Amino acid sequence: MDMSAATRMEAERSAPVTAQGLPAKVVARDVNVFYGEKHALKHVDVDIPDRGVTAFIGPSGCGKSTFLRCINRMNDTIASCKVTGKITIDNRDIYDPSLDVVQLRARVGMVFQKPNPFPKSIFDNVAYGPKIHGLARTKSELEAIVTASLEKAGLWSEVKDRLGDSGTGLSGGQQQRLCIARAIAVNPDVILMDEPCSALDPIATAKVETLIDELRANYCIIIVTHSMQQAARVSQRTAFFHLGTLVEEGPTERIFSTPRDQRTQDYITGRTG
Amino acid sequence: MNDHIVKSYDAEFKELDRLTAHMGGLAEKLLADAFAALERRDPNLAAATIASDKSIDTLELQVQERAILMIAKRQPIANDLRHIMTVLKITSDLERIGDLAKNIAKRALAVSGEAHPKPLMNGLRHMTELAMRQLKDALDALSSRDAGKAREVWHRDAGLDALYNSVFRELLTYMMEDPRNIGLCTHLLFGAKNIERIGDHTTNIAENVLYLVDGVAMTEERPKGDDTSSMVMSARTS
């Protein structure tokens, strides 16, 4: 065995690996979230693989969005919120005080329930992130990033002739794909999606789901969804949250065919628990 | 099992189970009547049995329509989806059992004019009794979601196969003894084969009950006891 192979194997051994043998991108250990006195998220341990889609499901108020917001430290913006435990991305502790939160949020993009394009042109919506992070030195580099991002988001052919038009003038589905283009323009590793299709019609939903399926080859995607069918369609792994705890996590096929926990079964089949 | 939040969803499952149980009951009766018609050489019973197979076919279609509608309306997952899929498969087995029983009744019509030496029917009666017990247990296992009982049914099918082997030999012997028996014995041989096939469909039902209860498809090799395909008997020349 040559030296580099041995070194590589050593590195692989020390890196967290998910049950499927995929390298874990995001690793959470004993994560707790408190909103004032309320213990909103309890002792969450999970390994989220790279280059795949992980779905977070669970009833409203179960903690899934709270946990999602821990991964790019969005909860920092809430004064009463306290997060304990450890979350790493690529083995780096994201709650390390020396870490630049702005840089973190560039690496961990987020797409929200309601499309929220800036009241700017389509071009500027996508160019905004690369500009503030200094990713483009010249105008043509910036144009290249905008074009590539819109192409990856499957929106390029629909907007290429009207890049100067306002982003808010697009249809709901187009706006959501614009937000995805905006998220990927800054070269993130992780994309968080909080119910990205709940405000979209079935056609726009199908387009966003197709996009998610394409993006998973290059990104670690985590999606919160209330649609069981959507979780089953787009994700490879599913985590079920209930009353602030992570009840069960595993391959999506298994979770939706033979869940192990009664609470998971009751929730996904629409039973009273 | 907890109830669904949507009450009408539970009602749909109940109706699906009721139709399946009804089909099961009809299949049991069809097999019992078909054999009785054969044993008693009763053409009227045979004709009534043949006609009653239609109700099983109608029920199967009803189950199918309801199941498809449920899938479209409810988008079932996990045990709900298994429930619907197993019901579809089980009712298709019950429909086949009905067909096979009907086939026995048809043979009863064909041989109703011929005299049956009594011992000739003994083997077939044993086979029918065992097949009836298997079917009853499989249907009980389904209605009570009893994996243990389903497993017993699954293991016992080899017994029916063994019985079929001995009936096969016995009928061949009768044919060799007296060529005038050949017509009757051939019909009885097909009847025995049909009962053996009913046993196989019953085993399918048991496998589907196991899948429904445990969520794991049965991959074990079935215990097989039917050797008739390789059985050779030569007529004595002396």
Coordinates of C-alpha atoms in Angstrom, one line a residue:
Chain A
M1 CA 0.0 0.0 0.0
D2 CA 1.4 3.4 -0.9
M3 CA 1.7 6.2 1.6
S4 CA -1.0 8.3 0.2
A5 CA -3.5 5.5 0.3
A6 CA -2.6 4.8 3.9
T7 CA -3.0 8.4 4.8
R8 CA -6.3 8.6 3.1
M9 CA -7.6 5.5 4.9
E10 CA -6.4 6.9 8.2
A11 CA -8.3 10.2 7.4
E12 CA -11.4 8.2 6.5
R13 CA -11.2 6.2 9.7
S14 CA -11.2 9.3 11.8
A15 CA -13.9 11.1 9.9
P16 CA -17.5 10.4 11.1
V17 CA -19.3 8.0 8.8
T18 CA -23.0 7.5 8.5
A19 CA -24.7 4.0 8.7
Q20 CA -24.5 3.7 4.9
G21 CA -20.8 4.3 4.9
L22 CA -21.3 7.8 3.4
P23 CA -19.0 10.5 4.8
A24 CA -21.0 12.6 7.3
K25 CA -21.0 16.3 6.4
V26 CA -22.9 17.6 9.4
V27 CA -22.5 15.9 12.8
A28 CA -24.7 16.9 15.8
R29 CA -23.9 15.6 19.3
D30 CA -26.2 16.2 22.2
V31 CA -27.7 19.3 20.8
N32 CA -30.2 21.1 23.0
V33 CA -32.1 24.3 22.3
F34 CA -33.8 26.4 24.8
Y35 CA -36.1 29.4 24.1
G36 CA -36.0 31.0 27.6
E37 CA -37.3 28.3 29.9
K38 CA -38.7 26.1 27.1
H39 CA -36.6 23.1 26.2
A40 CA -37.4 23.1 22.5
L41 CA -34.9 20.5 21.3
K42 CA -33.6 17.7 23.4
H43 CA -30.3 15.7 23.1
V44 CA -30.2 15.4 19.3
D45 CA -27.5 13.1 17.9
V46 CA -27.3 12.7 14.2
D47 CA -24.9 12.3 11.3
I48 CA -26.0 13.9 8.0
P49 CA -24.3 12.6 4.9
D50 CA -22.7 14.7 2.2
R51 CA -24.1 14.6 -1.4
G52 CA -27.6 13.5 -0.5
V53 CA -30.9 14.8 0.7
T54 CA -32.0 14.3 4.3
A55 CA -35.6 15.1 5.2
F56 CA -36.7 16.3 8.6
I57 CA -40.3 15.4 9.3
G58 CA -42.6 15.7 12.3
P59 CA -45.7 17.6 13.5
S60 CA -45.6 21.4 13.9
G61 CA -43.6 22.4 17.0
C62 CA -41.6 19.2 17.1
G63 CA -38.2 21.0 16.8
K64 CA -37.3 20.2 13.2
S65 CA -37.1 23.8 12.0
T66 CA -35.4 24.7 15.2
F67 CA -32.7 22.1 14.6
L68 CA -32.4 23.2 10.9
R69 CA -31.8 26.8 12.1
C70 CA -29.0 25.6 14.4
I71 CA -27.0 24.4 11.4
N72 CA -26.4 27.9 10.1
R73 CA -26.7 29.5 13.5
M74 CA -29.9 31.4 12.5
N75 CA -31.0 30.9 16.1
D76 CA -28.3 33.3 17.2
T77 CA -30.6 36.1 16.0
I78 CA -33.2 35.2 18.7
A79 CA -32.1 36.8 22.0
S80 CA -33.8 34.3 24.3
C81 CA -32.4 31.3 22.4
K82 CA -29.6 29.1 23.9
V83 CA -27.9 26.3 22.0
T84 CA -25.8 23.6 23.8
G85 CA -24.0 20.6 22.5
K86 CA -21.9 20.3 19.4
I87 CA -22.5 20.7 15.7
T88 CA -19.6 20.2 13.2
I89 CA -19.5 20.6 9.5
D90 CA -16.5 18.8 8.0
N91 CA -15.2 18.2 11.5
R92 CA -15.2 22.0 12.3
D93 CA -17.2 23.1 15.3
I94 CA -19.6 25.7 14.0
Y95 CA -20.2 27.2 17.4
D96 CA -16.5 27.8 17.9
P97 CA -16.3 31.5 19.0
S98 CA -13.5 32.2 16.5
L99 CA -15.7 31.1 13.6
D100 CA -17.0 33.9 11.3
V101 CA -20.8 33.5 11.2
V102 CA -21.1 35.4 7.9
Q103 CA -18.7 32.9 6.3
L104 CA -20.6 30.0 7.9
R105 CA -23.9 31.3 6.4
A106 CA -22.2 31.5 3.0
R107 CA -21.2 27.8 3.3
V108 CA -24.6 26.9 4.6
G109 CA -27.3 28.4 2.3
M110 CA -30.9 28.5 3.3
V111 CA -34.2 28.5 1.3
F112 CA -37.4 29.5 3.1
Q113 CA -41.0 28.4 3.0
K114 CA -42.1 31.6 1.3
P115 CA -40.0 32.7 -1.7
N116 CA -38.3 35.9 -0.5
P117 CA -36.4 37.5 -3.5
F118 CA -34.9 40.9 -2.8
P119 CA -36.8 43.8 -4.4
K120 CA -34.1 44.0 -7.0
S121 CA -33.5 42.7 -10.5
I122 CA -33.2 39.0 -11.2
F123 CA -29.5 39.5 -11.9
D124 CA -28.8 41.4 -8.7
N125 CA -30.6 38.8 -6.6
V126 CA -28.1 36.2 -7.6
A127 CA -25.1 38.6 -7.8
Y128 CA -25.7 40.0 -4.3
G129 CA -24.0 37.1 -2.4
P130 CA -20.9 36.7 -4.6
K131 CA -20.4 40.5 -4.5
I132 CA -20.5 40.8 -0.7
H133 CA -18.3 37.7 -0.3
G134 CA -15.9 39.0 -2.9
L135 CA -16.2 35.9 -5.1
A136 CA -15.9 37.7 -8.4
R137 CA -13.0 40.1 -9.3
T138 CA -14.4 41.3 -12.6
K139 CA -17.8 42.0 -14.0
S140 CA -17.5 39.1 -16.4
E141 CA -16.7 36.7 -13.6
L142 CA -19.8 37.9 -11.8
E143 CA -21.9 37.4 -14.9
A144 CA -20.4 33.9 -15.2
I145 CA -21.4 33.1 -11.6
V146 CA -24.9 34.4 -12.1
T147 CA -25.4 32.5 -15.3
A148 CA -24.1 29.2 -13.8
S149 CA -26.2 29.6 -10.7
L150 CA -29.4 30.3 -12.7
E151 CA -28.6 27.3 -14.9
K152 CA -28.1 25.0 -11.9
A153 CA -31.4 26.2 -10.5
G154 CA -33.1 25.4 -13.8
L155 CA -34.2 29.0 -14.3
W156 CA -31.8 30.3 -16.9
S157 CA -33.9 29.5 -20.0
E158 CA -36.9 31.2 -18.4
V159 CA -35.2 34.4 -17.4
K160 CA -32.1 34.9 -19.6
D161 CA -33.9 37.6 -21.7
R162 CA -35.1 39.6 -18.7
L163 CA -32.3 39.6 -16.1
G164 CA -33.0 43.3 -15.5
D165 CA -36.6 42.7 -14.5
S166 CA -37.5 42.6 -10.8
G167 CA -37.2 39.3 -9.1
T168 CA -40.5 39.8 -7.3
G169 CA -42.3 39.9 -10.7
L170 CA -41.6 36.2 -11.3
S171 CA -44.2 33.5 -10.5
G172 CA -44.0 31.8 -7.1
G173 CA -42.2 28.7 -8.4
Q174 CA -39.7 30.9 -10.4
Q175 CA -39.1 33.0 -7.3
Q176 CA -38.3 29.9 -5.3
R177 CA -35.9 28.7 -7.9
L178 CA -34.4 32.2 -7.9
C179 CA -33.9 31.9 -4.2
I180 CA -32.2 28.5 -4.7
A181 CA -30.0 30.1 -7.4
R182 CA -29.1 32.9 -4.9
A183 CA -28.2 30.3 -2.3
I184 CA -25.9 28.3 -4.6
A185 CA -24.2 31.4 -6.1
V186 CA -21.9 31.7 -3.0
N187 CA -20.7 28.1 -3.4
P188 CA -22.2 26.6 -0.3
D189 CA -21.5 23.0 0.9
V190 CA -24.9 22.6 2.7
I191 CA -28.3 23.8 1.6
L192 CA -31.0 24.0 4.2
M193 CA -34.6 24.1 2.9
D194 CA -37.5 24.9 5.2
E195 CA -40.7 23.7 3.5
P196 CA -39.5 25.0 0.2
C197 CA -42.6 23.9 -1.8
S198 CA -45.4 24.5 0.7
A199 CA -46.4 27.8 -1.1
L200 CA -46.1 26.3 -4.6
D201 CA -48.5 24.7 -7.0
P202 CA -47.9 21.0 -8.1
I203 CA -46.1 22.0 -11.3
A204 CA -43.7 24.4 -9.5
T205 CA -43.3 21.8 -6.8
A206 CA -42.3 19.1 -9.3
K207 CA -39.7 21.5 -10.8
V208 CA -38.2 22.3 -7.4
E209 CA -38.2 18.6 -6.6
T210 CA -36.4 17.8 -9.8
L211 CA -33.9 20.5 -9.0
I212 CA -33.3 19.1 -5.5
D213 CA -32.7 15.7 -7.1
E214 CA -30.1 17.2 -9.5
L215 CA -28.4 19.3 -6.8
R216 CA -27.9 16.4 -4.4
A217 CA -24.9 15.2 -6.6
N218 CA -22.9 18.2 -5.3
Y219 CA -24.4 19.3 -2.1
C220 CA -25.5 18.2 1.3
I221 CA -29.2 19.1 1.3
I222 CA -31.5 19.1 4.4
I223 CA -35.2 19.7 3.8
V224 CA -37.9 20.2 6.3
T225 CA -41.3 19.2 4.9
H226 CA -44.8 18.5 6.0
S227 CA -45.5 16.4 2.9
M228 CA -44.7 12.7 3.6
Q229 CA -44.8 12.0 -0.1
Q230 CA -42.3 14.7 -0.8
A231 CA -40.0 13.4 1.9
A232 CA -40.3 9.9 0.3
R233 CA -39.7 11.2 -3.2
V234 CA -36.7 13.5 -2.7
S235 CA -34.7 12.2 0.3
Q236 CA -32.4 9.3 0.8
R237 CA -32.5 9.6 4.6
T238 CA -35.3 10.8 6.8
A239 CA -35.3 12.0 10.4
F240 CA -38.5 12.0 12.5
F241 CA -38.8 14.6 15.3
H242 CA -41.5 14.5 17.9
L243 CA -41.9 16.8 21.0
G244 CA -38.3 18.1 20.7
T245 CA -36.6 14.7 20.3
L246 CA -35.2 13.0 17.3
V247 CA -37.2 9.8 17.5
E248 CA -35.9 7.9 14.5
E249 CA -33.5 8.5 11.7
G250 CA -32.6 6.1 8.8
P251 CA -32.8 5.3 5.1
T252 CA -36.0 6.9 3.7
E253 CA -37.1 3.6 2.2
R254 CA -37.1 2.0 5.5
I255 CA -38.7 4.8 7.5
F256 CA -41.6 4.9 5.0
S257 CA -42.1 1.2 4.7
T258 CA -41.2 -0.3 8.1
P259 CA -40.7 2.4 10.7
R260 CA -39.3 1.0 14.0
D261 CA -40.9 3.5 16.4
Q262 CA -44.7 3.5 17.0
R263 CA -44.6 7.3 17.0
T264 CA -43.1 7.4 13.6
Q265 CA -45.6 5.0 12.2
D266 CA -48.5 6.9 13.7
Y267 CA -47.3 10.2 12.3
I268 CA -46.5 9.1 8.8
T269 CA -49.7 7.1 8.4
G270 CA -51.9 9.8 9.9
R271 CA -52.9 8.2 13.1
T272 CA -53.7 9.7 16.5
G273 CA -50.7 9.1 18.7
Chain B
M1 CA -53.1 0.0 16.4
N2 CA -54.2 3.6 16.8
D3 CA -57.1 4.9 14.7
H4 CA -56.5 7.2 11.8
I5 CA -57.2 10.9 12.3
V6 CA -59.5 10.7 9.3
K7 CA -62.3 8.4 10.4
S8 CA -63.5 7.6 6.8
Y9 CA -60.0 6.1 6.1
D10 CA -60.5 3.5 8.9
A11 CA -64.0 2.8 7.5
E12 CA -62.5 2.1 4.1
F13 CA -60.0 -0.4 5.6
K14 CA -62.8 -2.1 7.5
E15 CA -64.8 -2.5 4.3
L16 CA -61.7 -3.8 2.5
D17 CA -61.3 -6.4 5.2
R18 CA -65.0 -7.3 5.2
L19 CA -65.0 -8.0 1.5
T20 CA -61.8 -10.1 1.8
A21 CA -63.2 -12.1 4.6
H22 CA -66.4 -12.6 2.6
M23 CA -64.3 -13.9 -0.4
G24 CA -62.4 -16.2 1.9
G25 CA -65.7 -17.7 3.3
L26 CA -67.0 -18.2 -0.3
A27 CA -63.7 -19.9 -1.3
E28 CA -63.9 -22.3 1.6
K29 CA -67.5 -23.2 0.7
L30 CA -66.7 -23.6 -2.9
L31 CA -63.9 -26.1 -2.2
A32 CA -66.1 -28.1 0.3
D33 CA -69.1 -28.1 -2.2
A34 CA -66.9 -29.1 -5.1
F35 CA -65.5 -32.1 -3.3
A36 CA -68.9 -33.1 -2.0
A37 CA -70.3 -32.9 -5.5
L38 CA -67.4 -35.2 -6.7
E39 CA -67.8 -37.7 -3.9
R40 CA -71.6 -37.9 -4.0
R41 CA -71.7 -37.7 -7.8
D42 CA -74.2 -34.9 -7.5
P43 CA -74.5 -33.0 -10.8
N44 CA -76.9 -30.4 -9.2
L45 CA -74.4 -29.4 -6.5
A46 CA -71.6 -29.4 -9.1
A47 CA -73.6 -27.0 -11.3
A48 CA -74.5 -24.7 -8.4
T49 CA -70.8 -24.7 -7.3
I50 CA -69.7 -23.8 -10.8
A51 CA -72.2 -20.9 -10.8
S52 CA -71.2 -19.6 -7.4
D53 CA -67.6 -19.0 -8.5
K54 CA -68.9 -15.8 -10.2
S55 CA -69.5 -14.1 -6.8
I56 CA -65.9 -14.6 -5.9
D57 CA -64.8 -12.9 -9.2
T58 CA -67.2 -10.0 -8.6
L59 CA -65.9 -9.5 -5.1
E60 CA -62.3 -9.5 -6.3
L61 CA -63.2 -6.7 -8.7
Q62 CA -64.9 -4.7 -5.9
V63 CA -61.8 -5.1 -3.7
Q64 CA -59.6 -4.0 -6.6
E65 CA -61.6 -0.9 -7.3
R66 CA -61.7 0.1 -3.7
A67 CA -58.0 -0.5 -3.2
I68 CA -57.1 1.6 -6.3
L69 CA -59.4 4.4 -5.0
M70 CA -57.8 4.3 -1.6
I71 CA -54.3 4.5 -3.1
A72 CA -55.3 7.5 -5.2
K73 CA -57.2 9.3 -2.3
R74 CA -55.0 8.5 0.7
Q75 CA -51.5 7.9 -0.7
P76 CA -50.9 5.2 2.0
I77 CA -47.5 4.4 3.3
A78 CA -45.9 1.9 5.7
N79 CA -48.3 -0.6 7.2
D80 CA -51.3 1.0 5.5
L81 CA -49.7 0.5 2.1
R82 CA -48.8 -3.1 3.1
H83 CA -52.3 -3.6 4.2
I84 CA -53.8 -2.6 0.8
M85 CA -51.1 -4.4 -1.2
T86 CA -51.5 -7.7 0.7
V87 CA -55.3 -7.5 0.4
L88 CA -54.9 -7.2 -3.4
K89 CA -52.5 -10.2 -3.5
I90 CA -54.6 -12.3 -1.1
T91 CA -57.8 -11.7 -3.0
S92 CA -56.1 -12.6 -6.2
D93 CA -55.1 -15.9 -4.6
L94 CA -58.6 -16.4 -3.3
E95 CA -59.9 -15.9 -6.8
R96 CA -57.6 -18.6 -8.1
I97 CA -58.7 -20.9 -5.3
G98 CA -62.2 -20.3 -6.5
D99 CA -61.3 -21.2 -10.1
L100 CA -59.5 -24.4 -9.0
A101 CA -62.5 -25.5 -6.9
K102 CA -64.8 -24.7 -9.8
N103 CA -62.6 -26.9 -11.9
I104 CA -63.0 -29.8 -9.5
A105 CA -66.8 -29.2 -9.7
K106 CA -66.6 -29.5 -13.5
R107 CA -64.9 -32.8 -13.2
A108 CA -67.6 -33.9 -10.8
L109 CA -70.0 -33.2 -13.6
A110 CA -67.9 -35.2 -16.0
V111 CA -67.7 -38.3 -13.8
S112 CA -71.2 -38.1 -12.2
G113 CA -72.4 -41.1 -14.3
E114 CA -69.6 -43.4 -13.4
A115 CA -69.4 -45.7 -10.4
H116 CA -66.7 -44.7 -7.9
P117 CA -65.0 -47.5 -6.0
K118 CA -65.1 -46.0 -2.5
P119 CA -61.4 -46.4 -1.6
L120 CA -60.6 -44.2 -4.6
M121 CA -62.0 -41.2 -2.9
N122 CA -60.3 -41.6 0.4
G123 CA -57.0 -40.0 -0.6
L124 CA -58.8 -37.1 -2.2
R125 CA -61.0 -36.6 0.9
H126 CA -57.9 -36.4 3.1
M127 CA -56.4 -33.9 0.7
T128 CA -59.5 -31.8 0.8
E129 CA -59.7 -31.9 4.5
L130 CA -56.1 -30.8 4.9
A131 CA -56.5 -28.1 2.3
M132 CA -59.7 -26.8 4.0
R133 CA -57.9 -26.7 7.3
Q134 CA -55.0 -24.8 5.8
L135 CA -57.3 -22.3 4.1
K136 CA -59.2 -21.7 7.3
D137 CA -56.1 -21.2 9.4
A138 CA -54.6 -18.9 6.7
L139 CA -57.8 -16.8 6.8
D140 CA -57.9 -16.8 10.6
A141 CA -54.2 -15.7 10.6
L142 CA -55.2 -12.9 8.3
S143 CA -58.1 -11.6 10.3
S144 CA -56.2 -11.9 13.6
R145 CA -52.9 -10.7 12.1
D146 CA -51.3 -13.8 13.6
A147 CA -47.8 -14.3 12.2
G148 CA -47.3 -17.5 14.2
K149 CA -50.4 -19.1 12.8
A150 CA -49.4 -18.0 9.3
R151 CA -46.0 -19.6 9.7
E152 CA -47.6 -22.9 10.8
V153 CA -49.7 -22.9 7.6
W154 CA -46.6 -22.2 5.6
H155 CA -44.8 -25.2 7.1
R156 CA -47.7 -27.5 6.8
D157 CA -48.0 -27.2 3.0
A158 CA -45.4 -29.9 2.6
G159 CA -47.9 -32.3 4.2
L160 CA -50.4 -31.6 1.5
D161 CA -47.7 -32.2 -1.1
A162 CA -46.8 -35.5 0.5
L163 CA -50.5 -36.6 0.5
Y164 CA -50.7 -35.6 -3.2
N165 CA -47.7 -37.8 -4.0
S166 CA -49.4 -40.8 -2.4
V167 CA -52.8 -40.1 -4.1
F168 CA -50.9 -39.8 -7.4
R169 CA -49.3 -43.3 -6.9
E170 CA -52.5 -44.8 -5.7
L171 CA -54.5 -43.6 -8.8
L172 CA -51.7 -44.7 -11.1
T173 CA -51.9 -48.2 -9.5
Y174 CA -55.7 -48.3 -10.1
M175 CA -55.2 -47.4 -13.7
M176 CA -52.6 -50.1 -14.2
E177 CA -54.8 -52.7 -12.5
D178 CA -57.8 -52.0 -14.7
P179 CA -57.7 -49.9 -17.8
R180 CA -61.4 -49.2 -17.4
N181 CA -60.4 -47.0 -14.4
I182 CA -58.3 -44.7 -16.6
G183 CA -61.1 -42.2 -17.5
L184 CA -62.3 -41.7 -13.9
C185 CA -58.8 -41.8 -12.4
T186 CA -57.5 -39.1 -14.8
H187 CA -60.3 -36.8 -13.7
L188 CA -59.5 -37.6 -10.1
L189 CA -55.8 -37.0 -10.7
F190 CA -56.6 -33.5 -12.0
G191 CA -58.8 -33.0 -9.0
A192 CA -56.0 -33.9 -6.7
K193 CA -53.6 -31.6 -8.6
N194 CA -56.2 -28.8 -8.2
I195 CA -56.3 -29.3 -4.5
E196 CA -52.5 -29.4 -4.3
R197 CA -52.5 -26.0 -6.2
I198 CA -55.1 -24.7 -3.8
G199 CA -52.6 -25.5 -1.0
D200 CA -50.0 -23.5 -2.8
H201 CA -52.3 -20.4 -3.1
T202 CA -53.1 -20.9 0.6
T203 CA -49.3 -20.8 1.3
N204 CA -49.1 -17.6 -0.7
I205 CA -51.8 -16.1 1.6
A206 CA -49.8 -17.2 4.6
E207 CA -46.7 -15.5 3.2
N208 CA -48.7 -12.3 2.6
V209 CA -50.0 -12.4 6.2
L210 CA -46.4 -12.6 7.4
Y211 CA -45.4 -9.7 5.2
L212 CA -48.4 -7.7 6.4
V213 CA -47.6 -8.3 10.1
D214 CA -43.7 -8.2 10.0
G215 CA -43.1 -5.9 7.0
V216 CA -40.5 -8.3 5.8
A217 CA -41.0 -10.4 2.6
M218 CA -40.7 -14.1 3.1
T219 CA -37.5 -15.2 1.3
E220 CA -37.0 -18.7 2.8
E221 CA -37.4 -21.6 0.4
R222 CA -40.8 -23.2 0.7
P223 CA -40.8 -26.7 2.1
K224 CA -41.6 -28.7 -1.0
G225 CA -43.0 -32.2 -1.1
D226 CA -44.5 -32.6 -4.5
D227 CA -42.3 -35.2 -6.4
T228 CA -44.9 -36.2 -8.9
S229 CA -43.2 -34.4 -11.8
S230 CA -40.3 -36.8 -11.6
M231 CA -42.3 -39.9 -10.7
V232 CA -42.0 -42.9 -13.1
M233 CA -44.0 -46.1 -12.8
S234 CA -43.9 -48.9 -15.2
A235 CA -46.8 -51.3 -15.8
R236 CA -46.1 -54.8 -14.6
T237 CA -45.8 -57.1 -17.5
S238 CA -46.5 -60.4 -15.8

